Coordinates of N, CA and C and ligand atoms in Angstrom, one line a residue:
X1445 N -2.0 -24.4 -6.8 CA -2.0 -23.0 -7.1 C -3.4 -22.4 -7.2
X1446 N -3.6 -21.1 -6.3 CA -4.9 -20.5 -6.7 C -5.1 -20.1 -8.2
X1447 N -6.4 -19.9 -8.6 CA -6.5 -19.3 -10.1 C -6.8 -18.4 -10.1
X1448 N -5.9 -17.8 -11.1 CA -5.3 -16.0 -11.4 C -6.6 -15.2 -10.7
X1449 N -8.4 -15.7 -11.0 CA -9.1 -14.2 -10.5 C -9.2 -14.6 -9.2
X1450 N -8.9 -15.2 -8.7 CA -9.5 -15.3 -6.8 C -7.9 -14.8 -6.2
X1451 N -6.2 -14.7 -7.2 CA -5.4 -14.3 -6.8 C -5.5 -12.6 -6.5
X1452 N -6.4 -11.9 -8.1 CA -6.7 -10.8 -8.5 C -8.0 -10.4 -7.1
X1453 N -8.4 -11.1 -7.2 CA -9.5 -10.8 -6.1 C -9.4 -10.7 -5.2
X1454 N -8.4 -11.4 -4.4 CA -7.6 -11.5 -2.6 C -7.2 -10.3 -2.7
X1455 N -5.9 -10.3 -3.9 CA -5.1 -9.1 -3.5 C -6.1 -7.4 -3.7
X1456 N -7.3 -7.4 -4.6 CA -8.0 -5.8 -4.2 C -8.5 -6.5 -3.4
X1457 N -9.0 -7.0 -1.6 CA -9.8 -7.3 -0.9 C -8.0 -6.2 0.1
X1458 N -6.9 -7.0 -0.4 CA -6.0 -6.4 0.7 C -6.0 -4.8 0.7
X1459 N -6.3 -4.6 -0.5 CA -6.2 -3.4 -0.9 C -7.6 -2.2 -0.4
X1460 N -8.9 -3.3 -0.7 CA -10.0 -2.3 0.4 C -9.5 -2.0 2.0
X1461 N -9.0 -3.2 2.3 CA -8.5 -3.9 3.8 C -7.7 -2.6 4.4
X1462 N -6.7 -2.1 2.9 CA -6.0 -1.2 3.6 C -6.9 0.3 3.4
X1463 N -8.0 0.6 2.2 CA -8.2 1.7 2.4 C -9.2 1.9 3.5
X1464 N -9.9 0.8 4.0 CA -10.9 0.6 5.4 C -9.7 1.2 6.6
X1465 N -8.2 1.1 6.9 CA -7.6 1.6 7.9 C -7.4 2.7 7.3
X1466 N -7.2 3.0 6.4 CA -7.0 4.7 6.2 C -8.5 5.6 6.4
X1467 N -9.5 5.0 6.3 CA -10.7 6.0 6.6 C -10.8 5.8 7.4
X1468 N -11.0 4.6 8.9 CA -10.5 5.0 9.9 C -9.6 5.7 11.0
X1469 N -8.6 5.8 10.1 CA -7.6 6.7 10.2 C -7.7 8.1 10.4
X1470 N -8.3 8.6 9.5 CA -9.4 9.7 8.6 C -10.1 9.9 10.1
X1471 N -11.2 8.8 10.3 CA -12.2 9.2 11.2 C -11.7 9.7 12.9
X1472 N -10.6 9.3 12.9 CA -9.7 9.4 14.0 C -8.9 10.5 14.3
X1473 N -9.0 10.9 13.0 CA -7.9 12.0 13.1 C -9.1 13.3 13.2
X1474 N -10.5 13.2 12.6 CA -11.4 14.4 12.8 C -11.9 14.2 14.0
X1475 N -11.8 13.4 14.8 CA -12.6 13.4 16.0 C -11.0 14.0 17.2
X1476 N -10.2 13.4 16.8 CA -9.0 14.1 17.7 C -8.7 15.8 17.6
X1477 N -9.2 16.1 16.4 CA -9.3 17.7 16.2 C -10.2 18.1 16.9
X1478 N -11.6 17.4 17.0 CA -12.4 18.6 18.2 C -12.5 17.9 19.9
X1479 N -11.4 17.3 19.9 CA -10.7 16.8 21.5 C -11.7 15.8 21.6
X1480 N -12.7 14.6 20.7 CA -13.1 13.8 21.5 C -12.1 12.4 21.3
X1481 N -11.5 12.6 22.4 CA -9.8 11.2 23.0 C -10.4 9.7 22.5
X1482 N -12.0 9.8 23.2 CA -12.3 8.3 23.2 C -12.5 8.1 22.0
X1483 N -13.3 8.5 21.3 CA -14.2 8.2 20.2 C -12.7 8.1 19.0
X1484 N -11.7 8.9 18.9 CA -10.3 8.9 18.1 C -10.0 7.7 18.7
X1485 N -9.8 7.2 19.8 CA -9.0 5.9 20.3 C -9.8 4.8 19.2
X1486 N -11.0 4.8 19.3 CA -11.8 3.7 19.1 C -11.7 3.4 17.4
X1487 N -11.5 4.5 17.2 CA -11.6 4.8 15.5 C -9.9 4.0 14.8
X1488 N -9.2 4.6 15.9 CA -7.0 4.5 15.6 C -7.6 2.8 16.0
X1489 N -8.4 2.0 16.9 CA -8.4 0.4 17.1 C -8.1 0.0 15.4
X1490 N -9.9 0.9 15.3 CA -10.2 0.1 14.1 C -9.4 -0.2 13.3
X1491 N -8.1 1.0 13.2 CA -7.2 1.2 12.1 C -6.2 0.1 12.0
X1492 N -6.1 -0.4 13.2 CA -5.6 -1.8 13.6 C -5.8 -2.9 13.0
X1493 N -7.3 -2.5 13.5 CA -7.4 -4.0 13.1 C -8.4 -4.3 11.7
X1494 N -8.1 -3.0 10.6 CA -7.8 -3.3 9.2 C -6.9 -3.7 8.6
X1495 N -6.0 -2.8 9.1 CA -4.5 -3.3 8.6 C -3.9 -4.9 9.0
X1496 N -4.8 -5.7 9.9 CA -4.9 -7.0 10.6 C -5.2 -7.9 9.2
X1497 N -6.6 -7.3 9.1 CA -7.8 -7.9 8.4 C -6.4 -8.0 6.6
X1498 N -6.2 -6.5 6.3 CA -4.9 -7.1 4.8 C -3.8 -8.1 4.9
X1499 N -3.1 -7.7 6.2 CA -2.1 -8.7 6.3 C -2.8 -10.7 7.1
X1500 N -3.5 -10.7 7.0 CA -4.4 -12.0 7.3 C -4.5 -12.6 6.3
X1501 N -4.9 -11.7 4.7 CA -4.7 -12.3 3.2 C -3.6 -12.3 3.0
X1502 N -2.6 -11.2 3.0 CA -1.3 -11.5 2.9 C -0.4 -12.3 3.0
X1503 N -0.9 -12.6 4.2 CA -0.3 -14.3 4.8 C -1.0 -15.3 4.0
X1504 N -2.1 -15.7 3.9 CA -2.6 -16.4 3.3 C -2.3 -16.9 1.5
X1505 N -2.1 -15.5 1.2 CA -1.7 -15.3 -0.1 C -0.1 -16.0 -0.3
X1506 N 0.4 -15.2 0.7 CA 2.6 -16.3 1.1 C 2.0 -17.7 0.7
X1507 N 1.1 -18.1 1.9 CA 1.1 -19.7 2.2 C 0.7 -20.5 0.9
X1508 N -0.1 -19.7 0.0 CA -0.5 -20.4 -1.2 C 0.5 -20.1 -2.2
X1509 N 1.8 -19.7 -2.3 CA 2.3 -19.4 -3.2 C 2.0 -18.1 -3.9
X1510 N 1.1 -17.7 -3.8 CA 0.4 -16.7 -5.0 C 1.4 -15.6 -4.5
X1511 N 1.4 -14.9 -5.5 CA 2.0 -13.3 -5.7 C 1.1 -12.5 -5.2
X1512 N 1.6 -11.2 -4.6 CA 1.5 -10.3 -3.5 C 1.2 -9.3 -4.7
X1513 N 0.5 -8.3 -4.9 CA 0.2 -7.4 -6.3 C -0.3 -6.1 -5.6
X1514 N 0.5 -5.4 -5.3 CA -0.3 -4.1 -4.3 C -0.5 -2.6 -5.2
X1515 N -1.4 -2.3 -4.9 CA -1.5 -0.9 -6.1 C -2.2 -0.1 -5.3
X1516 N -2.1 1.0 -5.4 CA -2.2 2.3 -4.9 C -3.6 2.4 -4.0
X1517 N -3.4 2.8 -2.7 CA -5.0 2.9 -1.8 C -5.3 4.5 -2.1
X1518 N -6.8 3.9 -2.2 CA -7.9 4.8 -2.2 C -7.7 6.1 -1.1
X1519 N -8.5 7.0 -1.4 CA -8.1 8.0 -0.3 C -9.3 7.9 0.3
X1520 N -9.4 8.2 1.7 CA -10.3 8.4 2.5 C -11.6 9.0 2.4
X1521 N -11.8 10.5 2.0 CA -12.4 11.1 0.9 C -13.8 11.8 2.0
X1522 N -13.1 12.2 3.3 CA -13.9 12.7 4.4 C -13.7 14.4 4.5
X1523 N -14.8 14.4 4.9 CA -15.2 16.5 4.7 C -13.9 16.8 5.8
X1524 N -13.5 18.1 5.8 CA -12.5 18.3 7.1 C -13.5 18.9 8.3
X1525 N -14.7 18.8 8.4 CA -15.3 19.0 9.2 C -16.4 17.9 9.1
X1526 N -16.4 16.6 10.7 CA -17.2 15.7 10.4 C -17.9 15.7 12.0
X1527 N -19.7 15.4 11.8 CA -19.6 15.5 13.8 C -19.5 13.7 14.0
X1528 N -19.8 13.3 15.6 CA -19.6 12.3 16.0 C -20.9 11.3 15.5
X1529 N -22.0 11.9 15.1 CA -23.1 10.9 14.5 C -22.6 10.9 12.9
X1530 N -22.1 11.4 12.0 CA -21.9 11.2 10.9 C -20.3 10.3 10.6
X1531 N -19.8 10.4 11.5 CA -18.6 9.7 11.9 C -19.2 8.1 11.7
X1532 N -19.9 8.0 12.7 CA -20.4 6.4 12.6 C -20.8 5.7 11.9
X1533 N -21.5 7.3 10.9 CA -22.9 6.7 10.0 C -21.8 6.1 8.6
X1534 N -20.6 7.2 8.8 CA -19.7 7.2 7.5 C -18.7 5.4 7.5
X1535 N -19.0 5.1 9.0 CA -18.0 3.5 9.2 C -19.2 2.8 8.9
X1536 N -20.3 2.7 9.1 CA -21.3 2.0 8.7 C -21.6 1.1 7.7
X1537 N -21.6 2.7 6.6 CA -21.9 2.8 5.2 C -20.8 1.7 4.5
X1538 N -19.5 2.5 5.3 CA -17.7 1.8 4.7 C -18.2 0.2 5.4
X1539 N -18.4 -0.2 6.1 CA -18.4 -1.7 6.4 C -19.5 -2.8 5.7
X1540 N -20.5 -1.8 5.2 CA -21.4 -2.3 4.2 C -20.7 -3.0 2.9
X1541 N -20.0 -1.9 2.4 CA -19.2 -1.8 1.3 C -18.2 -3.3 1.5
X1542 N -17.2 -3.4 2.7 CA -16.4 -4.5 2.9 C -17.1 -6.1 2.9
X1543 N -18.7 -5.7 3.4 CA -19.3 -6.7 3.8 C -19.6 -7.5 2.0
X1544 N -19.9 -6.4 1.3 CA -20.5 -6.9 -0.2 C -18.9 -7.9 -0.6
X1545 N -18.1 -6.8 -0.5 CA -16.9 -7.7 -1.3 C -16.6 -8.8 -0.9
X1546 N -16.6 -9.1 0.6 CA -16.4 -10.4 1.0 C -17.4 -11.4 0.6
X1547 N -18.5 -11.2 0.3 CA -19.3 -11.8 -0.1 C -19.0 -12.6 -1.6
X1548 N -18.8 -11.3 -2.3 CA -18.1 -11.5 -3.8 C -17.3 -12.7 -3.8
X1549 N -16.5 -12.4 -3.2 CA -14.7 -13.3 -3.3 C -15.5 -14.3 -2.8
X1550 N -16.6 -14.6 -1.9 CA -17.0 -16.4 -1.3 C -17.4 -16.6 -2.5
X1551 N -18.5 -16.1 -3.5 CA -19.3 -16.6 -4.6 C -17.7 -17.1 -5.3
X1552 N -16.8 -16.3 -5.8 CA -15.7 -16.6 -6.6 C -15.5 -17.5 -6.4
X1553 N -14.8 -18.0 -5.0 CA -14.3 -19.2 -4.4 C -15.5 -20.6 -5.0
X1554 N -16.6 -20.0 -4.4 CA -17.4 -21.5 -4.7 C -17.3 -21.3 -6.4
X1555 N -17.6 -20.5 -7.1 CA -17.9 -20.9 -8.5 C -16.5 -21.9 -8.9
X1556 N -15.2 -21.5 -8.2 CA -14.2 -22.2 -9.1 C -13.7 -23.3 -8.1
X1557 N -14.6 -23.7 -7.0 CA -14.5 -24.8 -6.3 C -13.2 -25.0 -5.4
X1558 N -12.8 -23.6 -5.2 CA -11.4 -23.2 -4.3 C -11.7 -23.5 -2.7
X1559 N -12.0 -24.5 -2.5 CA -13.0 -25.3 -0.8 C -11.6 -23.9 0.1
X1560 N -10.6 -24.2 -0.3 CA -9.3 -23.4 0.9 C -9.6 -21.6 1.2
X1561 N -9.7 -21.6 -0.5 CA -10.2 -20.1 -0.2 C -11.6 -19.7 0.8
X1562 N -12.3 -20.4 0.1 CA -14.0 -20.6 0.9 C -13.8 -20.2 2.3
X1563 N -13.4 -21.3 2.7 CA -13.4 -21.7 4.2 C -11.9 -20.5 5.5
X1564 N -11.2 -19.8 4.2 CA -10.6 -19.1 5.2 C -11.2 -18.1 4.7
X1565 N -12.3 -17.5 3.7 CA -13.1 -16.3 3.9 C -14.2 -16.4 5.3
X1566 N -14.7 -17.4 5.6 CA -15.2 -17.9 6.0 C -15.2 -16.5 7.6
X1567 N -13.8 -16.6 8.0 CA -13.3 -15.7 8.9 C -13.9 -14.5 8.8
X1568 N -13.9 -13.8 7.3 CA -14.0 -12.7 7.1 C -15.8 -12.3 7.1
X1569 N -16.8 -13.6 6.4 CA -18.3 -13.3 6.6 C -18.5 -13.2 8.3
X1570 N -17.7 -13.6 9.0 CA -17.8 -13.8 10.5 C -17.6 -12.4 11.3
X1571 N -17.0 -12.1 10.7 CA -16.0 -10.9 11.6 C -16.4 -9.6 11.0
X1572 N -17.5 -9.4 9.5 CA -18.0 -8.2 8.8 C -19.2 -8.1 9.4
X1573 N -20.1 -9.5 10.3 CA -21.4 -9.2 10.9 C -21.2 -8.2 12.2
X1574 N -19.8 -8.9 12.7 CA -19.1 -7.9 14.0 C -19.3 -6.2 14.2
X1575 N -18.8 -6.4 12.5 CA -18.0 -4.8 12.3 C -18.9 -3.9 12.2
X1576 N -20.3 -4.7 11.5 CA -21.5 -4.1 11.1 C -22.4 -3.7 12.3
X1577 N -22.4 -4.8 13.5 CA -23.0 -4.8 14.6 C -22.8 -3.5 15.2
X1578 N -21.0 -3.4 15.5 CA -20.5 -2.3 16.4 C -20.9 -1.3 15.1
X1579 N -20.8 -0.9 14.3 CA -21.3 0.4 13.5 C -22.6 1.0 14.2
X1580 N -23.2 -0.2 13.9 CA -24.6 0.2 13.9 C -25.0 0.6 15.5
X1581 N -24.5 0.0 16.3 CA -24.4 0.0 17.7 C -24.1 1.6 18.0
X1582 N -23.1 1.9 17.4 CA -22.5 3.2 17.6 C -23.3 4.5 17.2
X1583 N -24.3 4.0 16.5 CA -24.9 4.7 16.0 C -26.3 5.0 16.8
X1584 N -26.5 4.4 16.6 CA -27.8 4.0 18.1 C -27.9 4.7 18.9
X1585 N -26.6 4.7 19.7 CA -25.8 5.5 20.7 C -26.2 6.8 20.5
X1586 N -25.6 7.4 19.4 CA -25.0 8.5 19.2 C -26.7 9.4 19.2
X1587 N -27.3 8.5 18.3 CA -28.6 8.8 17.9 C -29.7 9.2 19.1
X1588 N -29.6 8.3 20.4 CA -30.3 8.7 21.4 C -29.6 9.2 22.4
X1589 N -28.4 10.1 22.2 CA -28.2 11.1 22.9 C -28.3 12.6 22.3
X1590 N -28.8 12.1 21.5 CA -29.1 13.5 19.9 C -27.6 14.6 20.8
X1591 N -28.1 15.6 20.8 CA -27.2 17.0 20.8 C -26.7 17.0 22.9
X1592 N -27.1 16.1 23.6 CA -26.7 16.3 24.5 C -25.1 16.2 24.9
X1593 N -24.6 17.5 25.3 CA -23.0 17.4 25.4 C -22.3 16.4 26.1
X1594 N -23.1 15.9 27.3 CA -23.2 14.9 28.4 C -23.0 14.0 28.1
X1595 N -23.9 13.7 27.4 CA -24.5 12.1 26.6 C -23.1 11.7 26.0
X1596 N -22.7 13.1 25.5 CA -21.5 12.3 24.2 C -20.4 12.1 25.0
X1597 N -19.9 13.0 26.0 CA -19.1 13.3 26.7 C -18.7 11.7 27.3
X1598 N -19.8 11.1 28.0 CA -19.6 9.8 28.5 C -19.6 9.1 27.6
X1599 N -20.6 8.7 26.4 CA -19.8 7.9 25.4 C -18.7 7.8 25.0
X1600 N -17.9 8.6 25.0 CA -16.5 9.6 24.1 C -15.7 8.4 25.4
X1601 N -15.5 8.1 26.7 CA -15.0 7.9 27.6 C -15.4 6.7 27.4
X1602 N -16.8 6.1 27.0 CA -17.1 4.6 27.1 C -16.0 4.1 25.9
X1603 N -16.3 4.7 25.0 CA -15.8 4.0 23.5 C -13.8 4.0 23.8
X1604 N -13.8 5.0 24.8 CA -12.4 5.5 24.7 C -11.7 4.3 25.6
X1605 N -12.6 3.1 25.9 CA -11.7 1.7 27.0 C -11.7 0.9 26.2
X1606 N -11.9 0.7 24.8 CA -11.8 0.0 23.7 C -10.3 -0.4 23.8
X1607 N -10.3 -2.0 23.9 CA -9.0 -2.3 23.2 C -8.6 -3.3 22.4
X1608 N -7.3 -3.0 21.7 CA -6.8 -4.2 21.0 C -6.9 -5.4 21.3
X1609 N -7.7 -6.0 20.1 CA -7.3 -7.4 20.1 C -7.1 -8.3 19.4
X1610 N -6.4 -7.3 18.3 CA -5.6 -8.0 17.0 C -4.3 -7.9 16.9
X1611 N -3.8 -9.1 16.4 CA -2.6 -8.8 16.5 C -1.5 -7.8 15.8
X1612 N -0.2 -7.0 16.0 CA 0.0 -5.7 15.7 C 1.7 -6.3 14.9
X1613 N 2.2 -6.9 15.9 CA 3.4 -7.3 15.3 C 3.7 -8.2 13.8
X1614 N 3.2 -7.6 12.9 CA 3.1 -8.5 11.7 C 4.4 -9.0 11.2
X1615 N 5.4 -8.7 11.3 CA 6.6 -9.4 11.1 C 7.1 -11.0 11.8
X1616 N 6.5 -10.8 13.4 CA 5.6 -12.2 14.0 C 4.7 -13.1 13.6
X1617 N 3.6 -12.1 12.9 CA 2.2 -12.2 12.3 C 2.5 -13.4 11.1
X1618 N 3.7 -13.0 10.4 CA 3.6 -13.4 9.2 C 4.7 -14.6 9.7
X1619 N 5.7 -14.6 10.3 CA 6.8 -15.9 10.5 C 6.0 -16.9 10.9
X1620 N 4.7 -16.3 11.4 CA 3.7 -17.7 12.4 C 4.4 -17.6 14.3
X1621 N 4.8 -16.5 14.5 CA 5.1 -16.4 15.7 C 4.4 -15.7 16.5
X1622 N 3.1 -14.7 16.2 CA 2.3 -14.5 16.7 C 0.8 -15.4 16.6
X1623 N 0.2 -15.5 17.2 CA -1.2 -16.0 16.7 C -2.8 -15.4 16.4
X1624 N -2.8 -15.9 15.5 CA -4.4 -15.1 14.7 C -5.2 -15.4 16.0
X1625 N -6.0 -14.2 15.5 CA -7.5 -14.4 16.3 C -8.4 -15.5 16.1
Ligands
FEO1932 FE1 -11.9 -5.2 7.5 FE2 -13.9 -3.3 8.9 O1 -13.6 -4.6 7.6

């Protein structure tokens, strides 16, 4: 059996997990308001593949017995007017944030010598340098096309061939009929 704070700990990780798809969500829904298709598609992935990233502990949390403890997600907490450089800068900042906690929860695991926990965070220090890469990437972007309509126009279309590659059917996800990344 895990011990109670690394149980307390998984479950607010599922719970950032889910408010990371809701400000993606957020970020998707203000870029669909001033018509840029791609840059919303890329944003609705992410939303994916947060909601991936909770139910990945979820399952994890089933397999060890532990109790499932869900409590109220954070709100997104985005201006109703956002442009496409502050959009990125705002997933950036939010993936920073995810990157610390995972961090946390590895220190927790090693202080109470939980090797199972460890080693399936393990996934998650892997996959926050990802998240951080494409942030920052995005930004870059955005940054050396400053105000050009063009510039964005074709990024909007690059970012907009983005696709899934997490898995979606979590009812599969969780029987073990689909397979993790
Ligand atoms: Fe689940 Fe984008 O961190």
């Amino acid at each position: 059996m895990l011990d109670r704070r690394i149980i307390d700990a998984l479950n607010a990780q599922i719970n950032l997990e889910m408010h990371s798809g809701y400000v993606y969500m957020a970020l998707s829904a203000r870029m669909s308001e001033q018509n840029w298709d791609g840059f919303a598609k890329w944003f609705l992935i992410q939303y994916h593949e947060e909601m991936y990233h909770a139910m990945k502990i979820y399952k994890y949390l089933l397999d060890q017995g532990a109790p499932i403890l869900l409590k109220p997600v954070e709100a997104a907490h985005l201006p109703e007017k956002i442009s496409v450089l502050e959009a990125f800068k705002k997933s950036l900042e939010h993936e920073q944030r995810v990157t610390a906690s995972i961090h946390s929860l590895v220190r927790l695991a090693r202080e109470l010598n939980d090797y199972a926990t460890e080693q399936f965070l393990q996934w998650y220090v892997k996959e926050q340098v990802e998240e951080e890469k494409n942030a920052t990437e995005n930004i870059v972007h955005v940054e050396r096309i400053q105000d050009s309509t063009s510039g964005l126009y074709f990024l909007d279309k690059k970012l907009g061939k983005r696709e899934l590659e997490a898995p979606t059917n979590f009812a599969e996800f969780i029987a073990g009929e689909e397979e993790e990344e």
